[in-house]
Short mmCIF file of C-alpha atoms and ligand atoms in Angstrom, two decimals:
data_model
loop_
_atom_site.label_atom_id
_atom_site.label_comp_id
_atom_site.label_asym_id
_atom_site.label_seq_id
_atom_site.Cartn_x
_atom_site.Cartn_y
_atom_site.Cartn_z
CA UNK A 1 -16.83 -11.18 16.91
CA UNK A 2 -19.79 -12.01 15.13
CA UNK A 3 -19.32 -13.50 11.44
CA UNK A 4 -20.09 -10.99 8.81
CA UNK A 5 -22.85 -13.02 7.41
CA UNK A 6 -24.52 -16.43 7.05
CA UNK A 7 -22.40 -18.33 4.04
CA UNK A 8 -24.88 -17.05 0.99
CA UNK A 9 -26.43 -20.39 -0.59
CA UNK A 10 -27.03 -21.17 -4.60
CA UNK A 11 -29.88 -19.56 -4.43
CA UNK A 12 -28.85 -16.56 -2.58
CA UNK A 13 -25.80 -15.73 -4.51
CA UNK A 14 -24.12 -12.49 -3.09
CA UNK A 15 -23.07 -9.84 -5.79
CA UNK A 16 -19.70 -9.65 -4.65
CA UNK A 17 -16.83 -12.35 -3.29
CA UNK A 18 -14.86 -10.55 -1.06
CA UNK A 19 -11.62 -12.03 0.46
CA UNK A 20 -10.64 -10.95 4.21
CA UNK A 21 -7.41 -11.37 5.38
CA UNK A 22 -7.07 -9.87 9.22
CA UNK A 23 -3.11 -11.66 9.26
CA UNK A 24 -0.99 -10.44 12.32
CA UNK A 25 -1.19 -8.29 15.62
CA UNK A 26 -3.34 -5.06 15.32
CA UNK A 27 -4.20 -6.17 11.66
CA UNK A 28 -6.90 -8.37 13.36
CA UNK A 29 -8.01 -5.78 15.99
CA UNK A 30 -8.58 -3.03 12.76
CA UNK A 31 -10.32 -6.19 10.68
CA UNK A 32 -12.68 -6.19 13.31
CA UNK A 33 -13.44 -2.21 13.13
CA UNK A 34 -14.04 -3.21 9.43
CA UNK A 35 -16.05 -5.83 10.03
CA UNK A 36 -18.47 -3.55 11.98
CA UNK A 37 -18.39 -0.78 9.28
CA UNK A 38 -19.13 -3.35 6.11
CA UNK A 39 -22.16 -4.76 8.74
CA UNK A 40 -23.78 -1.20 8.63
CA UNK A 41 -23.19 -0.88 4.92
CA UNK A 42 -25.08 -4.12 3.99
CA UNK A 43 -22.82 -3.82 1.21
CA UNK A 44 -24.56 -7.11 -0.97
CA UNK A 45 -21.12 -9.17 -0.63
CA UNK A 46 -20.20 -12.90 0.49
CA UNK A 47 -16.91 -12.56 2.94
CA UNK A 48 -14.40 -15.72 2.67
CA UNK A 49 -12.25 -15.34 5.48
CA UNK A 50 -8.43 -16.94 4.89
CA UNK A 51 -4.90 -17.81 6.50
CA UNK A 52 -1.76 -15.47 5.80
CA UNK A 53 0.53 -14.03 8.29
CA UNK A 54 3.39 -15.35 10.96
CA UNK A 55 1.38 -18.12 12.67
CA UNK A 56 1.26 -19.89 9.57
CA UNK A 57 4.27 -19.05 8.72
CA UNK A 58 6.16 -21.15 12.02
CA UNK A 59 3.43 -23.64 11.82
CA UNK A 60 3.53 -24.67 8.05
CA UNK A 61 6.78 -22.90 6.78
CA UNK A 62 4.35 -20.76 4.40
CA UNK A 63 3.03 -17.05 5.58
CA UNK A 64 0.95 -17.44 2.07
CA UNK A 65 -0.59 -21.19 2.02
CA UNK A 66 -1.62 -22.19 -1.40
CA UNK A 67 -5.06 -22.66 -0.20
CA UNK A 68 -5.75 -18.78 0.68
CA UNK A 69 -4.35 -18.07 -2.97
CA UNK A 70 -6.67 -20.41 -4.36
CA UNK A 71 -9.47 -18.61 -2.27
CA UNK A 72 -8.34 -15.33 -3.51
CA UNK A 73 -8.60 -16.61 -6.77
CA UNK A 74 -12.90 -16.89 -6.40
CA UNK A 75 -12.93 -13.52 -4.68
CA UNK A 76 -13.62 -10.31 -6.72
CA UNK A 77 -11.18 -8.38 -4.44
CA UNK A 78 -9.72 -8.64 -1.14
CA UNK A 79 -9.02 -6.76 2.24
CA UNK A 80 -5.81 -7.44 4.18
CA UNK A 81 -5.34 -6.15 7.26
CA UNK A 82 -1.50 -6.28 8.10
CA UNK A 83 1.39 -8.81 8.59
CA UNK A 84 3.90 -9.15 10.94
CA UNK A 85 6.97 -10.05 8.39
CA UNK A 86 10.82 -10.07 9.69
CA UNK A 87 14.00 -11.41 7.55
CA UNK A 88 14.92 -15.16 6.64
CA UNK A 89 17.40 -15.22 9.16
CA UNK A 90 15.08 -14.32 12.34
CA UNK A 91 12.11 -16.14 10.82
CA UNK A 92 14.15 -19.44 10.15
CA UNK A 93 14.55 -19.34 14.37
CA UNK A 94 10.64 -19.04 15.06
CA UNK A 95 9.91 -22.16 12.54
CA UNK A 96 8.65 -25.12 14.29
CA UNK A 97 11.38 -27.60 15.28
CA UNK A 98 10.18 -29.92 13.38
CA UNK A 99 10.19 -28.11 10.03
CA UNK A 100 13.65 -26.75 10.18
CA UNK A 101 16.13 -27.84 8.17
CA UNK A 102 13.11 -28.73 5.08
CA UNK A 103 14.06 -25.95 3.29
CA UNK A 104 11.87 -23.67 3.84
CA UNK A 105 12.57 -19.96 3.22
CA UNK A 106 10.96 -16.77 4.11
CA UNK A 107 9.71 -14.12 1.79
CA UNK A 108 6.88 -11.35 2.44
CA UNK A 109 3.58 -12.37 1.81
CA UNK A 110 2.60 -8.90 0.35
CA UNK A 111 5.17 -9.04 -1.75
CA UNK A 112 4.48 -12.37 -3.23
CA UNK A 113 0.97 -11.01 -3.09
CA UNK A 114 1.74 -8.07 -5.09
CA UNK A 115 3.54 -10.35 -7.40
CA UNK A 116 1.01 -13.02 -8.10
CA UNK A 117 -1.47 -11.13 -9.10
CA UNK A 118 0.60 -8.13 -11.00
CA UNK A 119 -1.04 -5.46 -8.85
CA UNK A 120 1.22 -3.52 -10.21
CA UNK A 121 -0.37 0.14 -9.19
CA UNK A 122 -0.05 1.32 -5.36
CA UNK A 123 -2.43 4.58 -4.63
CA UNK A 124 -2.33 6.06 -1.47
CA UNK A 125 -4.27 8.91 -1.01
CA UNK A 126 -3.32 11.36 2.37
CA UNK A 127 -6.40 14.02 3.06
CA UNK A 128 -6.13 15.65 5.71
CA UNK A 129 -9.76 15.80 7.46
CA UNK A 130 -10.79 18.86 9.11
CA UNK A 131 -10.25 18.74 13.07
CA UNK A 132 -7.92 16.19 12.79
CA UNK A 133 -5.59 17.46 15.95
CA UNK A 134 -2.62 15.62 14.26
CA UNK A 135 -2.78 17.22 10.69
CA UNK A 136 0.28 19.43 9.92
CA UNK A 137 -2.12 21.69 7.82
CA UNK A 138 -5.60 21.38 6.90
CA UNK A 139 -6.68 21.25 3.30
CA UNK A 140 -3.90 18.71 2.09
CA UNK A 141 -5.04 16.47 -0.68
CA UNK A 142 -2.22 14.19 -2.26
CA UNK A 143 -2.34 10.99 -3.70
CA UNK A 144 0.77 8.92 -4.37
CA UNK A 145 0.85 6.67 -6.88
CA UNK A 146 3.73 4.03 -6.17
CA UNK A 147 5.15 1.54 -8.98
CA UNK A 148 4.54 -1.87 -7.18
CA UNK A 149 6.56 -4.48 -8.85
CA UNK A 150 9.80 -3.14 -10.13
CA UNK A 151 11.88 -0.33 -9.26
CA UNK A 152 14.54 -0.62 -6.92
CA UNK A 153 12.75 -3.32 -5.16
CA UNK A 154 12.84 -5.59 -7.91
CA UNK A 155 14.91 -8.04 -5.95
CA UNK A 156 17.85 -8.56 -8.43
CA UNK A 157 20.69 -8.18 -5.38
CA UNK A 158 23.81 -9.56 -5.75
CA UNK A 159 26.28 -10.53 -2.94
CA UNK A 160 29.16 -11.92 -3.34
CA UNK A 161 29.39 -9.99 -6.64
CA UNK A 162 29.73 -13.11 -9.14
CA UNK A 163 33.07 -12.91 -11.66
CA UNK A 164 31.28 -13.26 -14.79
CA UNK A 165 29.18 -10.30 -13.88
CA UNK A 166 31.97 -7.76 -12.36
CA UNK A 167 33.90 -8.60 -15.65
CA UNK A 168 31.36 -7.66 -17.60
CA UNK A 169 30.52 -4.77 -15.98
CA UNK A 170 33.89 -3.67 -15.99
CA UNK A 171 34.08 -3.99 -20.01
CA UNK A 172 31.14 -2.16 -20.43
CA UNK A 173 30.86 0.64 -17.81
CA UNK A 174 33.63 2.97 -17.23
CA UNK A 175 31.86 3.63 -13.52
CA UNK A 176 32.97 0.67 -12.41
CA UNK A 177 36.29 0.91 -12.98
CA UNK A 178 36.69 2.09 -9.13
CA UNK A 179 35.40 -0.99 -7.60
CA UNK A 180 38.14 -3.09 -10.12
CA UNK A 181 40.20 -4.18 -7.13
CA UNK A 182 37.42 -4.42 -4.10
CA UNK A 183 37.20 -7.98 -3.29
CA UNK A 184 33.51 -9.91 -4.54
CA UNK A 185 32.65 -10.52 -1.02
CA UNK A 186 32.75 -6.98 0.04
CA UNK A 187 30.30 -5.45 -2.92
CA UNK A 188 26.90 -5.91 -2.81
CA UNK A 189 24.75 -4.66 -5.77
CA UNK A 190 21.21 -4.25 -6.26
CA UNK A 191 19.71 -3.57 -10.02
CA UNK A 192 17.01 -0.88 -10.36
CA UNK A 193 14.97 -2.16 -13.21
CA UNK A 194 12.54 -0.21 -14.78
CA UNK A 195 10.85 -0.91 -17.63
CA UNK A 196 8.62 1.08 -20.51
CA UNK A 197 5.65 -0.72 -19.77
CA UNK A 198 5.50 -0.19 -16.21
CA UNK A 199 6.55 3.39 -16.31
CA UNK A 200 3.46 3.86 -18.70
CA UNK A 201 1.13 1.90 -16.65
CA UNK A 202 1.52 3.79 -13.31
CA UNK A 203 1.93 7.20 -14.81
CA UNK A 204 -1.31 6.97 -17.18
CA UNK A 205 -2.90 5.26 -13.87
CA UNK A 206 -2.19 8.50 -12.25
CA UNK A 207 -3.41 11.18 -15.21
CA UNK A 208 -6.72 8.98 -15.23
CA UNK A 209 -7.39 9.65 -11.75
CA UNK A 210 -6.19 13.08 -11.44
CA UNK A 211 -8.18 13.67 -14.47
CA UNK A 212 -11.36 11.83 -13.43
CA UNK A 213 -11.34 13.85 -10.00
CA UNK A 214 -10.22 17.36 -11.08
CA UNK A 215 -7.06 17.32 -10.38
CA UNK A 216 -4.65 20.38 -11.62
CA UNK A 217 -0.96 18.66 -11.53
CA UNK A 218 0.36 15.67 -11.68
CA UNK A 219 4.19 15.15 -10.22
CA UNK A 220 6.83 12.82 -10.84
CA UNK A 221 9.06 12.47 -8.47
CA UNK A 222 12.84 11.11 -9.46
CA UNK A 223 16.33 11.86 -9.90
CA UNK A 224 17.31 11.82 -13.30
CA UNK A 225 20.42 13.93 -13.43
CA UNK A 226 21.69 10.94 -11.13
CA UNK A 227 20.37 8.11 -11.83
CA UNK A 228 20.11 8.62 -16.05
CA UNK A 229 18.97 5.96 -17.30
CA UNK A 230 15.91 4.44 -15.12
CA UNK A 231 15.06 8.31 -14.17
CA UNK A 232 15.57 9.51 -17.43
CA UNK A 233 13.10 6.92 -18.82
CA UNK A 234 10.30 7.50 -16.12
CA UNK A 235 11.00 11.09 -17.20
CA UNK A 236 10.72 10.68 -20.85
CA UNK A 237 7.50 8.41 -20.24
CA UNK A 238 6.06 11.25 -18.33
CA UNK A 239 6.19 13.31 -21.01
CA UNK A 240 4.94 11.32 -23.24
CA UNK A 241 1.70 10.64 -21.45
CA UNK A 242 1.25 13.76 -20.57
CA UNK A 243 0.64 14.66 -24.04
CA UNK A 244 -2.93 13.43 -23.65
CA UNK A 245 -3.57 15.16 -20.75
CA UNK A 246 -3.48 18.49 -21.62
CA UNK A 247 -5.44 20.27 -18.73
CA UNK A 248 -3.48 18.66 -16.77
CA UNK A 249 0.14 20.25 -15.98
CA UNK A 250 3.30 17.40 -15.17
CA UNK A 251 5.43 18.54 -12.88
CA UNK A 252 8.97 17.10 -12.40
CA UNK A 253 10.88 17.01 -9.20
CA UNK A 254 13.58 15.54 -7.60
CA UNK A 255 12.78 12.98 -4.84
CA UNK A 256 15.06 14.70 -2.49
CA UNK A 257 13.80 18.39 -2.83
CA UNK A 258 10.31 17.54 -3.18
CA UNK A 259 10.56 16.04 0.59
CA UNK A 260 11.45 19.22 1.65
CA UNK A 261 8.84 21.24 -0.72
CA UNK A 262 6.09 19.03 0.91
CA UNK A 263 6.84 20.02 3.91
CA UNK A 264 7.04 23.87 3.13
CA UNK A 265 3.81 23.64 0.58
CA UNK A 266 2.20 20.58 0.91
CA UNK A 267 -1.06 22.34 -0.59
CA UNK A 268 0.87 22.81 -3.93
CA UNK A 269 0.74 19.46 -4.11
CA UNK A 270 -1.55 16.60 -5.57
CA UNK A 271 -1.52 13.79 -7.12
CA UNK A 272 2.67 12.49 -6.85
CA UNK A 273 3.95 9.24 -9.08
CA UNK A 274 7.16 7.44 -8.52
CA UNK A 275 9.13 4.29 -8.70
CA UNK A 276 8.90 1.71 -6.10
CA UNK A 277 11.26 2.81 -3.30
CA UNK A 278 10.33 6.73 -4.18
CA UNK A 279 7.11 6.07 -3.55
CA UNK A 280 7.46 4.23 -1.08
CA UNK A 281 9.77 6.57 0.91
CA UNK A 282 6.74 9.81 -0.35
CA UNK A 283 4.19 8.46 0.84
CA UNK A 284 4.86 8.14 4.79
CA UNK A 285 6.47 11.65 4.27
CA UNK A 286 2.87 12.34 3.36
CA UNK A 287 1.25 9.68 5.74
CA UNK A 288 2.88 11.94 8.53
CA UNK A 289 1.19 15.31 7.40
CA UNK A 290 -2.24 14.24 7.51
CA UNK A 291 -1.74 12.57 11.02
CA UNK A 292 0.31 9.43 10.85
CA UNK A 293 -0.11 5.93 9.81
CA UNK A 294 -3.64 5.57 12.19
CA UNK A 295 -4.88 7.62 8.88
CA UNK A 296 -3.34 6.13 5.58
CA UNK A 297 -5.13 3.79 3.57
CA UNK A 298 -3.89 1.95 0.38
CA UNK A 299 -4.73 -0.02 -2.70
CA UNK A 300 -2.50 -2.53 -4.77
CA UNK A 301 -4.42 -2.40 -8.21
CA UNK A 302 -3.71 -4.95 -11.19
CA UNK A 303 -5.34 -5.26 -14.14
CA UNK A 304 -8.31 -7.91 -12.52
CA UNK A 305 -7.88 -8.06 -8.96
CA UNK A 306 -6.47 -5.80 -6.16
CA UNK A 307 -5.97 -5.88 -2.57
CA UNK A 308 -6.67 -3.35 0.08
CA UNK A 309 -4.88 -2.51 3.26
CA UNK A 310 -4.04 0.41 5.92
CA UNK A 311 -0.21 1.44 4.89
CA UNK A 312 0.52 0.71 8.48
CA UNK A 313 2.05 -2.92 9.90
CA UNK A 314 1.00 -5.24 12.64
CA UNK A 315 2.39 -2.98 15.45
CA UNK A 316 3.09 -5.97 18.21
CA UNK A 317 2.91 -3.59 20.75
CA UNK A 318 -0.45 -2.90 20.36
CA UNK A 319 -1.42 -6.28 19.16
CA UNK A 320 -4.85 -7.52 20.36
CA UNK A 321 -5.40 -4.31 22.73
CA UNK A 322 -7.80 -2.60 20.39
CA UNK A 323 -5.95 0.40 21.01
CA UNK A 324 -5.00 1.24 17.23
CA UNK A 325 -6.72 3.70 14.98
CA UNK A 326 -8.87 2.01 12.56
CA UNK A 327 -9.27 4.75 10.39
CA UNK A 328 -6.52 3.91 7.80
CA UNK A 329 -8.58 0.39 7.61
CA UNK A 330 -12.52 2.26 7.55
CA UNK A 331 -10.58 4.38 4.51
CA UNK A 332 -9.18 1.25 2.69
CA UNK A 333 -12.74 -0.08 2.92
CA UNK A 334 -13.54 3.23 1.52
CA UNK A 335 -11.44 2.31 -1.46
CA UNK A 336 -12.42 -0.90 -1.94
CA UNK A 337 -15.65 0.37 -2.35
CA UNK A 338 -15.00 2.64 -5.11
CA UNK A 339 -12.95 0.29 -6.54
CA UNK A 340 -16.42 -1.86 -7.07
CA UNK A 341 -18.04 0.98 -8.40
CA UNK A 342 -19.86 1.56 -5.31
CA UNK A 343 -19.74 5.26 -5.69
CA UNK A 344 -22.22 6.37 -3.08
CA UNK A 345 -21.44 3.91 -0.55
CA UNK A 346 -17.66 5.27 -0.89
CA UNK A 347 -19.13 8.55 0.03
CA UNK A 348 -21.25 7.84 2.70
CA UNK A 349 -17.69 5.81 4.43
CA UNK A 350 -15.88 9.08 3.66
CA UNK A 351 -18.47 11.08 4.99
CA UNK A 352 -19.21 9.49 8.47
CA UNK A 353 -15.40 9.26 9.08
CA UNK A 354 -14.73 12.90 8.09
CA UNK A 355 -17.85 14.23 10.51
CA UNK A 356 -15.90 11.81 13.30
CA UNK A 357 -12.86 13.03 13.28
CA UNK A 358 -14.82 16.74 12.96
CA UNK A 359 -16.58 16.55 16.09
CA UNK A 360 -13.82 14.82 18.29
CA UNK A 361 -15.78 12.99 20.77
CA UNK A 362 -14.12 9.81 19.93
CA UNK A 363 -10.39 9.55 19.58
CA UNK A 364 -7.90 7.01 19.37
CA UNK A 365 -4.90 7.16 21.91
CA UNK A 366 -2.66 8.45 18.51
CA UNK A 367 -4.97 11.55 18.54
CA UNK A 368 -4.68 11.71 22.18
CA UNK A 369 -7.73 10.22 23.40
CA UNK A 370 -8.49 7.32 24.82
CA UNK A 371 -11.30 5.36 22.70
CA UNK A 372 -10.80 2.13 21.62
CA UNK A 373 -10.08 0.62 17.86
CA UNK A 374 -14.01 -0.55 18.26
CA UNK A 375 -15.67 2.28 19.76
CA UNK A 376 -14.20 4.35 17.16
CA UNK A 377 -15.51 2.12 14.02
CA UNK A 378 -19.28 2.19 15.78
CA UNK A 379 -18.90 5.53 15.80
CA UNK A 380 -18.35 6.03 12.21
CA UNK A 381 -21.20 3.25 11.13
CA UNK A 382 -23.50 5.10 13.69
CA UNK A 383 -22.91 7.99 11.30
CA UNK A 384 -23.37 5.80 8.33
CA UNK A 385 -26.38 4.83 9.82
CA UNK A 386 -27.61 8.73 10.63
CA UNK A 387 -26.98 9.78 6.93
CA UNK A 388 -29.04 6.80 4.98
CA UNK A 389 -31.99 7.99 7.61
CA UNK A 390 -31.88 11.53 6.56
CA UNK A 391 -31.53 10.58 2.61
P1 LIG B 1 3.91 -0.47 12.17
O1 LIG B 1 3.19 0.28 11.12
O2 LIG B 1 3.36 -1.81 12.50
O3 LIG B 1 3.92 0.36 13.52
C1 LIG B 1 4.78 1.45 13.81
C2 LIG B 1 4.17 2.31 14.90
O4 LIG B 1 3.19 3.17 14.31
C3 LIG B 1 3.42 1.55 15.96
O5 LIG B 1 4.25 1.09 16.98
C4 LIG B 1 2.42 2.57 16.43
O6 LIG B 1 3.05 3.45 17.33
C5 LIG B 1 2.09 3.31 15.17
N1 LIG B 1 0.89 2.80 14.49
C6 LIG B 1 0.83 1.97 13.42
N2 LIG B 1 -0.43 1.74 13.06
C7 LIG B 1 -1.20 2.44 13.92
C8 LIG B 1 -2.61 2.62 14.07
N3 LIG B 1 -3.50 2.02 13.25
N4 LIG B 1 -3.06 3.39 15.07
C9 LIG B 1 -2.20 3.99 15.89
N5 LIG B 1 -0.87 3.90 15.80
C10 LIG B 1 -0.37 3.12 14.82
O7 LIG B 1 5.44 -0.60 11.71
P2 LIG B 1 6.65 -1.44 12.33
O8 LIG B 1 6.62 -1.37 13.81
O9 LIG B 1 7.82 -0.96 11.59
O10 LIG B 1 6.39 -2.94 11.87
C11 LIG B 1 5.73 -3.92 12.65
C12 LIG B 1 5.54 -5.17 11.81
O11 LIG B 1 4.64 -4.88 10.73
C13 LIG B 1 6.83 -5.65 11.16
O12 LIG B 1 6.86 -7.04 11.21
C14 LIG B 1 6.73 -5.16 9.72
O13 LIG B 1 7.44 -5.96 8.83
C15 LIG B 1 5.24 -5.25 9.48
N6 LIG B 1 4.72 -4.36 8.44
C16 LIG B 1 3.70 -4.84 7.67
C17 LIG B 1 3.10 -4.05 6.73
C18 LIG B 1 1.92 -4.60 6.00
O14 LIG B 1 1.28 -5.53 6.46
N7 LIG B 1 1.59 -4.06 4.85
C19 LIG B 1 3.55 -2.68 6.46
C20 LIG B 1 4.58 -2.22 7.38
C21 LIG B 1 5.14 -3.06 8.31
MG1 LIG B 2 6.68 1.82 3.66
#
């Protein structure tokens, strides 16, 4: 692969610092599609290319060296392709012999990511594009809006259940008078913390956009007549910011029904918000009706930085064949774009892949052809080139 660009000099200082990441397996085979896209958008950005992913993980007992954080730091905003990431246990056996035992432990780089820089919203729009062979109906439109850092995923497990807590627990919660006489070792518990402030963020994150592009509804998705008090607060919250949204209408469902009312009326639907592992568990329900993961593009958006990426992982399989879709990764460019405020260059990305996937002469093996990862991201800058010559 070519590099992007020449490194800009001082006097040719780029108007945007952009951070690539390509990490692990198909990650770098899609980075490249990108690559090819950004190349045809002349987009007026310097690219810093750094380290993340499992190589560096066995080689240096760190999937997330300090030094690419530090990059990250000078970058405006960065695009991550995907990394291969497995638990402790497995990854303590890949770590180079002479490492082990140094006390190093494993932990996802995207989470850490997430974490570091409090990119606390996750949006992940699913549109299904006309022609699309794999769409489950055509006109679908939702965007999920995922809580990033808390939730159920907010990492406070506990296994053995410690003494001091179950005692407590047991003088304060009626509940948990069942589990009085199961031994510690044999209860594991994990806390889902929620709090105001993050309830508020990613549910006025989500009234802003729907309201910004015309959206009707916006729908949380929880259980609160099970889980009362973290559901009942997203709930409450909802309301609350709703109140200064008033074309828009908040709907409430349940995370269970609303699976199954996606599938049976998936155009009823819009813009979704949820808690972390809600979310998390919508949105490849709603990956799947616009065509799979080749197709689903993401953003992790803090308050001053954010990081793009495809929703789909490093598939080892297909590592390095240039067989994988690079769609998800043209549309996370596409975000990353209007994330910048590059409005019309969003479009134009939008645009050219839309009129691909349209005429179907090039198609990835998931949409039962057989063009490659590359052939399909020339053909979506050749149509990037086409429209800037008729505008
Ligand atoms: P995956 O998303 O990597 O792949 C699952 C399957 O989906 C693939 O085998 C392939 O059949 C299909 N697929 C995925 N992307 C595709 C594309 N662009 N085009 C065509 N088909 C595509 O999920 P899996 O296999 O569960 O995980 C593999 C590794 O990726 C694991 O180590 C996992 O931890 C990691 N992962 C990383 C993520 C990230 O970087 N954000 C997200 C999800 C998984
Ligand atoms: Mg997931």
């Amino acid at each position: 692969m070519q590099p992007l660009q020449e490194k800009a000099t001082v006097t040719d200082v780029a108007k945007y610092k952009i951070a690539i990441l390509p990490g692990d397996g198909i990650g770098r085979d899609v980075m490249d599609a990108a690559r090819i896209v950004l190349r045809r958008l002349r987009l007026d950005a310097e690219y810093l290319e750094g380290d993340i992913g499992w190589e560096f993980w066995r080689s240096e007992g760190d999937p997330l060296p300090q030094r690419t954080l530090r990059m990250l730091e000078q970058t405006d905003v960065c695009l991550m392709g995907a990394i291969t990431s497995k638990p402790n246990y497995e990854a303590q056996l890949e770590l180079d012999p002479r490492l082990r035992g140094g006390g190093y432990e494993y932990y996802s780089p995207i989470v850490r990511l997430r974490q570091e820089f409090n990119l606390h919203t996750n949006i992940r729009p699913c549109k299904s594009y006309r022609g699309n062979p794999l769409n489950y109906r055509e006109g679908i439109d939702i965007v999920v809006f995922r809580e990033n850092t808390e939730g159920l995923y907010s990492g406070v497990e506990f296994h053995p259940l410690p003494q001091e807590l179950k005692a407590w627990l047991l003088e304060h919660h009626q509940k948990m008078r069942r589990f009085e006489s199961t031994p510690a070792d044999e209860i594991a518990v994990s806390m889902r913390i929620m709090t105001k402030k993050a309830c508020n963020k990613i549910l006025t994150g989500a009234f802003e956009y729907a309201r910004k592009r015309n959206y009707r509804t916006v729908t949380v998705v929880e259980k609160p007549n099970i889980l009362r008090e973290t559901g009942g607060l997203m709930l409450r919250e909802a309301r609350e910011v709703a109140k200064r949204y008033p074309e828009i209408r908040l709907q409430e469902k349940n995370i269970d029904a609303v699976c199954m009312w996606l599938l049976k009326n998936p155009l009823e639907y819009s813009v979704l918000v949820a808690e972390n592992l809600f979310g998390d568990i919508v949105s490849d329900l709603c990956a799947q009706l616009i065509g799979g993961l080749g197709f689903a593009p993401s953003g992790n958006i803090g308050d001053d930085y954010a990081v793009f990426e495809p929703v789909h992982g490093s598939a080892p399989k297909y590592a390095g064949q240039y067989r994988a879709n690079p769609l998800a990764m043209i549309l996370s460019v596409m975000m990353m774009l209007e994330y910048l405020g590059e409005y019309s260059l969003a479009r134009d990305v939008e645009k050219a892949v839309a009129d691909v996937i349209a005429e179907g002469k090039v198609r990835t093996y998931d949409m039962g052809g057989s063009s490659s990862t590359l052939e399909m991201a020339n053909a979506v800058a050749d149509k990037i080139s086409t429209q800037s010559k008729k505008a």
